């Protein structure tokens, strides 16, 4: 199964990337994911389910420790036809 995660960390700072945003980028870029798109207002990553779930765990733990007060995320199954999600 493949998963896509979309996430943001807060609080926002338009002048300089906060520490938690830098940590989020580092965690996602270091993960064993196939597709990563990191932007100023939203981020997406896609890969095998185990890799995405491992990255989400690290993302939550490390960004909260780095000062995030909120992490919003959505996880979707991708590329599965009817009856294919296992």
GROMACS .gro file of N, CA, C and O in nm:
model
  344
    1UNK      N    1   0.085  -0.118   0.000
    1UNK     CA    2   0.000   0.000   0.000
    1UNK      C    3   0.089   0.124   0.000
    1UNK      O    4   0.192   0.128   0.067
    2UNK      N    5   0.047   0.223  -0.076
    2UNK     CA    6   0.116   0.353  -0.080
    2UNK      C    7   0.031   0.457  -0.008
    2UNK      O    8  -0.090   0.456  -0.018
    3UNK      N    9   0.101   0.546   0.061
    3UNK     CA   10   0.035   0.653   0.132
    3UNK      C   11   0.092   0.788   0.092
    3UNK      O   12   0.209   0.798   0.054
    4UNK      N   13   0.007   0.890   0.100
    4UNK     CA   14   0.050   1.029   0.082
    4UNK      C   15   0.015   1.104   0.210
    4UNK      O   16  -0.097   1.093   0.260
    5UNK      N   17   0.111   1.178   0.264
    5UNK     CA   18   0.085   1.260   0.381
    5UNK      C   19   0.100   1.406   0.339
    5UNK      O   20   0.191   1.441   0.264
    6UNK      N   21   0.006   1.487   0.384
    6UNK     CA   22   0.013   1.632   0.367
    6UNK      C   23   0.017   1.690   0.507
    6UNK      O   24  -0.059   1.649   0.593
    7UNK      N   25   0.108   1.787   0.530
    7UNK     CA   26   0.120   1.839   0.666
    7UNK      C   27   0.167   1.983   0.669
    7UNK      O   28   0.228   2.032   0.574
    8UNK      N   29   0.135   2.050   0.778
    8UNK     CA   30   0.187   2.183   0.810
    8UNK      C   31   0.220   2.185   0.958
    8UNK      O   32   0.162   2.109   1.037
    9UNK      N   33   0.313   2.271   0.994
    9UNK     CA   34   0.346   2.292   1.135
    9UNK      C   35   0.322   2.439   1.166
    9UNK      O   36   0.335   2.525   1.080
   10UNK      N   37   0.286   2.465   1.290
   10UNK     CA   38   0.260   2.602   1.334
   10UNK      C   39   0.330   2.626   1.467
   10UNK      O   40   0.357   2.531   1.539
   11UNK      N   41   0.357   2.748   1.503
   11UNK     CA   42   0.310   2.874   1.444
   11UNK      C   43   0.392   2.911   1.319
   11UNK      O   44   0.506   2.871   1.302
   12UNK      N   45   0.327   2.988   1.232
   12UNK     CA   46   0.391   3.038   1.111
   12UNK      C   47   0.478   3.158   1.141
   12UNK      O   48   0.452   3.233   1.234
   13UNK      N   49   0.580   3.176   1.062
   13UNK     CA   50   0.662   3.297   1.066
   13UNK      C   51   0.699   3.326   0.922
   13UNK      O   52   0.772   3.249   0.860
   14UNK      N   53   0.645   3.433   0.867
   14UNK     CA   54   0.668   3.464   0.725
   14UNK      C   55   0.806   3.523   0.699
   14UNK      O   56   0.852   3.525   0.586
   15UNK      N   57   0.874   3.572   0.803
   15UNK     CA   58   1.006   3.633   0.784
   15UNK      C   59   1.118   3.531   0.785
   15UNK      O   60   1.216   3.544   0.712
   16UNK      N   61   1.107   3.429   0.870
   16UNK     CA   62   1.213   3.330   0.884
   16UNK      C   63   1.151   3.196   0.920
   16UNK      O   64   1.059   3.190   1.002
   17UNK      N   65   1.202   3.089   0.862
   17UNK     CA   66   1.149   2.956   0.893
   17UNK      C   67   1.176   2.923   1.039
   17UNK      O   68   1.290   2.926   1.083
   18UNK      N   69   1.070   2.892   1.116
   18UNK     CA   70   1.091   2.856   1.256
   18UNK      C   71   1.163   2.721   1.267
   18UNK      O   72   1.162   2.641   1.174
   19UNK      N   73   1.221   2.696   1.382
   19UNK     CA   74   1.298   2.573   1.404
   19UNK      C   75   1.215   2.448   1.374
   19UNK      O   76   1.265   2.353   1.312
   20UNK      N   77   1.088   2.448   1.414
   20UNK     CA   78   1.005   2.329   1.390
   20UNK      C   79   0.983   2.305   1.241
   20UNK      O   80   0.974   2.190   1.198
   21UNK      N   81   0.976   2.410   1.161
   21UNK     CA   82   0.960   2.393   1.016
   21UNK      C   83   1.087   2.337   0.954
   21UNK      O   84   1.082   2.253   0.864
   22UNK      N   85   1.201   2.382   1.002
   22UNK     CA   86   1.330   2.330   0.953
   22UNK      C   87   1.342   2.183   0.989
   22UNK      O   88   1.382   2.100   0.905
   23UNK      N   89   1.305   2.148   1.111
   23UNK     CA   90   1.310   2.008   1.154
   23UNK      C   91   1.216   1.922   1.069
   23UNK      O   92   1.252   1.812   1.027
   24UNK      N   93   1.096   1.972   1.042
   24UNK     CA   94   1.001   1.898   0.959
   24UNK      C   95   1.061   1.868   0.822
   24UNK      O   96   1.052   1.755   0.772
   25UNK      N   97   1.123   1.967   0.763
   25UNK     CA   98   1.187   1.948   0.632
   25UNK      C   99   1.297   1.844   0.640
   25UNK      O  100   1.307   1.755   0.554
   26UNK      N  101   1.380   1.850   0.742
   26UNK     CA  102   1.489   1.754   0.758
   26UNK      C  103   1.437   1.612   0.776
   26UNK      O  104   1.490   1.518   0.716
   27UNK      N  105   1.335   1.597   0.858
   27UNK     CA  106   1.278   1.464   0.882
   27UNK      C  107   1.224   1.404   0.754
   27UNK      O  108   1.252   1.289   0.720
   28UNK      N  109   1.146   1.481   0.680
   28UNK     CA  110   1.084   1.429   0.558
   28UNK      C  111   1.187   1.403   0.448
   28UNK      O  112   1.180   1.303   0.379
   29UNK      N  113   1.284   1.491   0.434
   29UNK     CA  114   1.385   1.471   0.331
   29UNK      C  115   1.477   1.353   0.363
   29UNK      O  116   1.530   1.290   0.273
   30UNK      N  117   1.494   1.321   0.491
   30UNK     CA  118   1.580   1.209   0.530
   30UNK      C  119   1.506   1.075   0.525
   30UNK      O  120   1.569   0.970   0.524
   31UNK      N  121   1.375   1.079   0.520
   31UNK     CA  122   1.295   0.956   0.520
   31UNK      C  123   1.309   0.885   0.385
   31UNK      O  124   1.342   0.946   0.283
   32UNK      N  125   1.280   0.757   0.386
   32UNK     CA  126   1.288   0.677   0.263
   32UNK      C  127   1.157   0.686   0.187
   32UNK      O  128   1.082   0.589   0.177
   33UNK      N  129   1.131   0.805   0.132
   33UNK     CA  130   1.006   0.831   0.060
   33UNK      C  131   1.036   0.853  -0.088
   33UNK      O  132   1.144   0.899  -0.124
   34UNK      N  133   0.938   0.824  -0.172
   34UNK     CA  134   0.956   0.835  -0.316
   34UNK      C  135   0.938   0.977  -0.368
   34UNK      O  136   1.008   1.020  -0.458
   35UNK      N  137   0.842   1.048  -0.312
   35UNK     CA  138   0.812   1.183  -0.359
   35UNK      C  139   0.799   1.276  -0.239
   35UNK      O  140   0.729   1.245  -0.144
   36UNK      N  141   0.870   1.389  -0.245
   36UNK     CA  142   0.865   1.487  -0.138
   36UNK      C  143   0.851   1.625  -0.201
   36UNK      O  144   0.926   1.660  -0.292
   37UNK      N  145   0.755   1.703  -0.153
   37UNK     CA  146   0.738   1.841  -0.197
   37UNK      C  147   0.721   1.928  -0.074
   37UNK      O  148   0.619   1.920  -0.006
   38UNK      N  149   0.824   2.004  -0.042
   38UNK     CA  150   0.824   2.088   0.078
   38UNK      C  151   0.808   2.233   0.033
   38UNK      O  152   0.885   2.281  -0.050
   39UNK      N  153   0.707   2.300   0.086
   39UNK     CA  154   0.682   2.439   0.051
   39UNK      C  155   0.658   2.524   0.174
   39UNK      O  156   0.654   2.473   0.285
   40UNK      N  157   0.642   2.654   0.156
   40UNK     CA  158   0.627   2.743   0.270
   40UNK      C  159   0.495   2.728   0.346
   40UNK      O  160   0.488   2.756   0.464
   41UNK      N  161   0.389   2.680   0.281
   41UNK     CA  162   0.259   2.671   0.347
   41UNK      C  163   0.201   2.531   0.350
   41UNK      O  164   0.095   2.509   0.407
   42UNK      N  165   0.267   2.436   0.292
   42UNK     CA  166   0.219   2.299   0.293
   42UNK      C  167   0.323   2.206   0.237
   42UNK      O  168   0.408   2.248   0.157
   43UNK      N  169   0.318   2.084   0.281
   43UNK     CA  170   0.419   1.986   0.243
   43UNK      C  171   0.350   1.854   0.213
   43UNK      O  172   0.252   1.820   0.279
   44UNK      N  173   0.402   1.781   0.116
   44UNK     CA  174   0.349   1.649   0.086
   44UNK      C  175   0.465   1.552   0.070
   44UNK      O  176   0.576   1.591   0.030
   45UNK      N  177   0.437   1.428   0.101
   45UNK     CA  178   0.534   1.321   0.080
   45UNK      C  179   0.456   1.194   0.051
   45UNK      O  180   0.345   1.176   0.100
   46UNK      N  181   0.516   1.107  -0.029
   46UNK     CA  182   0.448   0.985  -0.069
   46UNK      C  183   0.548   0.871  -0.070
   46UNK      O  184   0.666   0.889  -0.101
   47UNK      N  185   0.498   0.752  -0.035
   47UNK     CA  186   0.584   0.635  -0.039
   47UNK      C  187   0.511   0.513   0.015
   47UNK      O  188   0.390   0.515   0.037
   48UNK      N  189   0.589   0.408   0.039
   48UNK     CA  190   0.534   0.286   0.096
   48UNK      C  191   0.477   0.316   0.234
   48UNK      O  192   0.527   0.403   0.306
   49UNK      N  193   0.373   0.244   0.272
   49UNK     CA  194   0.303   0.270   0.397
   49UNK      C  195   0.397   0.273   0.517
   49UNK      O  196   0.391   0.365   0.598
   50UNK      N  197   0.483   0.173   0.530
   50UNK     CA  198   0.573   0.169   0.646
   50UNK      C  199   0.664   0.290   0.650
   50UNK      O  200   0.688   0.346   0.757
   51UNK      N  201   0.716   0.331   0.536
   51UNK     CA  202   0.805   0.447   0.532
   51UNK      C  203   0.731   0.576   0.569
   51UNK      O  204   0.784   0.659   0.643
   52UNK      N  205   0.610   0.592   0.519
   52UNK     CA  206   0.532   0.712   0.550
   52UNK      C  207   0.496   0.715   0.698
   52UNK      O  208   0.511   0.818   0.764
   53UNK      N  209   0.450   0.603   0.751
   53UNK     CA  210   0.412   0.599   0.892
   53UNK      C  211   0.530   0.622   0.985
   53UNK      O  212   0.519   0.691   1.086
   54UNK      N  213   0.646   0.569   0.948
   54UNK     CA  214   0.768   0.594   1.026
   54UNK      C  215   0.804   0.742   1.021
   54UNK      O  216   0.839   0.802   1.123
   55UNK      N  217   0.794   0.802   0.903
   55UNK     CA  218   0.825   0.944   0.888
   55UNK      C  219   0.726   1.031   0.966
   55UNK      O  220   0.766   1.130   1.029
   56UNK      N  221   0.598   0.996   0.966
   56UNK     CA  222   0.497   1.072   1.040
   56UNK      C  223   0.526   1.066   1.190
   56UNK      O  224   0.517   1.167   1.259
   57UNK      N  225   0.564   0.949   1.240
   57UNK     CA  226   0.598   0.936   1.381
   57UNK      C  227   0.714   1.030   1.416
   57UNK      O  228   0.707   1.106   1.513
   58UNK      N  229   0.819   1.026   1.336
   58UNK     CA  230   0.936   1.113   1.361
   58UNK      C  231   0.898   1.260   1.346
   58UNK      O  232   0.942   1.344   1.425
   59UNK      N  233   0.818   1.290   1.246
   59UNK     CA  234   0.773   1.427   1.222
   59UNK      C  235   0.701   1.483   1.345
   59UNK      O  236   0.732   1.593   1.391
   60UNK      N  237   0.607   1.409   1.397
   60UNK     CA  238   0.531   1.455   1.514
   60UNK      C  239   0.622   1.473   1.635
   60UNK      O  240   0.620   1.577   1.702
   61UNK      N  241   0.700   1.373   1.663
   61UNK     CA  242   0.787   1.379   1.782
   61UNK      C  243   0.888   1.493   1.774
   61UNK      O  244   0.906   1.570   1.868
   62UNK      N  245   0.954   1.505   1.660
   62UNK     CA  246   1.063   1.602   1.649
   62UNK      C  247   1.017   1.745   1.631
   62UNK      O  248   1.078   1.838   1.683
   63UNK      N  249   0.907   1.767   1.557
   63UNK     CA  250   0.860   1.905   1.541
   63UNK      C  251   0.799   1.960   1.670
   63UNK      O  252   0.818   2.076   1.703
   64UNK      N  253   0.728   1.876   1.744
   64UNK     CA  254   0.673   1.921   1.872
   64UNK      C  255   0.786   1.953   1.970
   64UNK      O  256   0.782   2.053   2.041
   65UNK      N  257   0.890   1.871   1.969
   65UNK     CA  258   1.005   1.897   2.055
   65UNK      C  259   1.078   2.025   2.013
   65UNK      O  260   1.135   2.095   2.096
   66UNK      N  261   1.071   2.058   1.884
   66UNK     CA  262   1.139   2.178   1.832
   66UNK      C  263   1.053   2.304   1.844
   66UNK      O  264   1.092   2.410   1.795
   67UNK      N  265   0.935   2.294   1.907
   67UNK     CA  266   0.857   2.414   1.931
   67UNK      C  267   0.727   2.428   1.857
   67UNK      O  268   0.657   2.529   1.873
   68UNK      N  269   0.690   2.332   1.775
   68UNK     CA  270   0.560   2.340   1.707
   68UNK      C  271   0.449   2.335   1.813
   68UNK      O  272   0.457   2.257   1.908
   69UNK      N  273   0.349   2.419   1.794
   69UNK     CA  274   0.235   2.416   1.885
   69UNK      C  275   0.115   2.346   1.821
   69UNK      O  276   0.017   2.317   1.888
   70UNK      N  277   0.127   2.319   1.690
   70UNK     CA  278   0.022   2.248   1.618
   70UNK      C  279   0.082   2.184   1.495
   70UNK      O  280   0.162   2.246   1.424
   71UNK      N  281   0.047   2.060   1.471
   71UNK     CA  282   0.085   1.990   1.349
   71UNK      C  283  -0.044   1.938   1.288
   71UNK      O  284  -0.117   1.861   1.350
   72UNK      N  285  -0.074   1.984   1.167
   72UNK     CA  286  -0.193   1.937   1.097
   72UNK      C  287  -0.148   1.841   0.989
   72UNK      O  288  -0.055   1.872   0.913
   73UNK      N  289  -0.213   1.726   0.982
   73UNK     CA  290  -0.175   1.632   0.878
   73UNK      C  291  -0.293   1.552   0.830
   73UNK      O  292  -0.393   1.538   0.900
   74UNK      N  293  -0.279   1.505   0.708
   74UNK     CA  294  -0.379   1.421   0.645
   74UNK      C  295  -0.305   1.309   0.576
   74UNK      O  296  -0.204   1.333   0.508
   75UNK      N  297  -0.351   1.187   0.593
   75UNK     CA  298  -0.288   1.072   0.530
   75UNK      C  299  -0.391   1.006   0.439
   75UNK      O  300  -0.504   0.979   0.482
   76UNK      N  301  -0.352   0.980   0.314
   76UNK     CA  302  -0.442   0.918   0.217
   76UNK      C  303  -0.375   0.796   0.155
   76UNK      O  304  -0.254   0.797   0.131
   77UNK      N  305  -0.455   0.695   0.126
   77UNK     CA  306  -0.409   0.582   0.046
   77UNK      C  307  -0.412   0.627  -0.098
   77UNK      O  308  -0.510   0.687  -0.143
   78UNK      N  309  -0.304   0.601  -0.172
   78UNK     CA  310  -0.298   0.643  -0.312
   78UNK      C  311  -0.269   0.523  -0.402
   78UNK      O  312  -0.208   0.425  -0.360
   79UNK      N  313  -0.315   0.533  -0.525
   79UNK     CA  314  -0.284   0.433  -0.625
   79UNK      C  315  -0.355   0.300  -0.608
   79UNK      O  316  -0.318   0.203  -0.671
   80UNK      N  317  -0.455   0.294  -0.523
   80UNK     CA  318  -0.527   0.168  -0.502
   80UNK      C  319  -0.659   0.174  -0.575
   80UNK      O  320  -0.736   0.267  -0.557
   81UNK      N  321  -0.683   0.074  -0.658
   81UNK     CA  322  -0.812   0.064  -0.724
   81UNK      C  323  -0.910  -0.002  -0.629
   81UNK      O  324  -0.876  -0.038  -0.516
   82UNK      N  325  -1.032  -0.021  -0.673
   82UNK     CA  326  -1.132  -0.084  -0.586
   82UNK      C  327  -1.086  -0.223  -0.548
   82UNK      O  328  -1.047  -0.302  -0.632
   83UNK      N  329  -1.085  -0.249  -0.419
   83UNK     CA  330  -1.047  -0.381  -0.371
   83UNK      C  331  -0.898  -0.402  -0.362
   83UNK      O  332  -0.854  -0.509  -0.322
   84UNK      N  333  -0.816  -0.304  -0.401
   84UNK     CA  334  -0.671  -0.320  -0.401
   84UNK      C  335  -0.607  -0.286  -0.267
   84UNK      O  336  -0.497  -0.329  -0.240
   85UNK      N  337  -0.671  -0.204  -0.183
   85UNK     CA  338  -0.610  -0.162  -0.057
   85UNK      C  339  -0.597  -0.281   0.037
   85UNK      O  340  -0.695  -0.344   0.074
   86UNK      N  341  -0.474  -0.315   0.069
   86UNK     CA  342  -0.447  -0.430   0.157
   86UNK      C  343  -0.368  -0.387   0.275
   86UNK      O  344  -0.286  -0.305   0.271
   0.00000   0.00000   0.00000
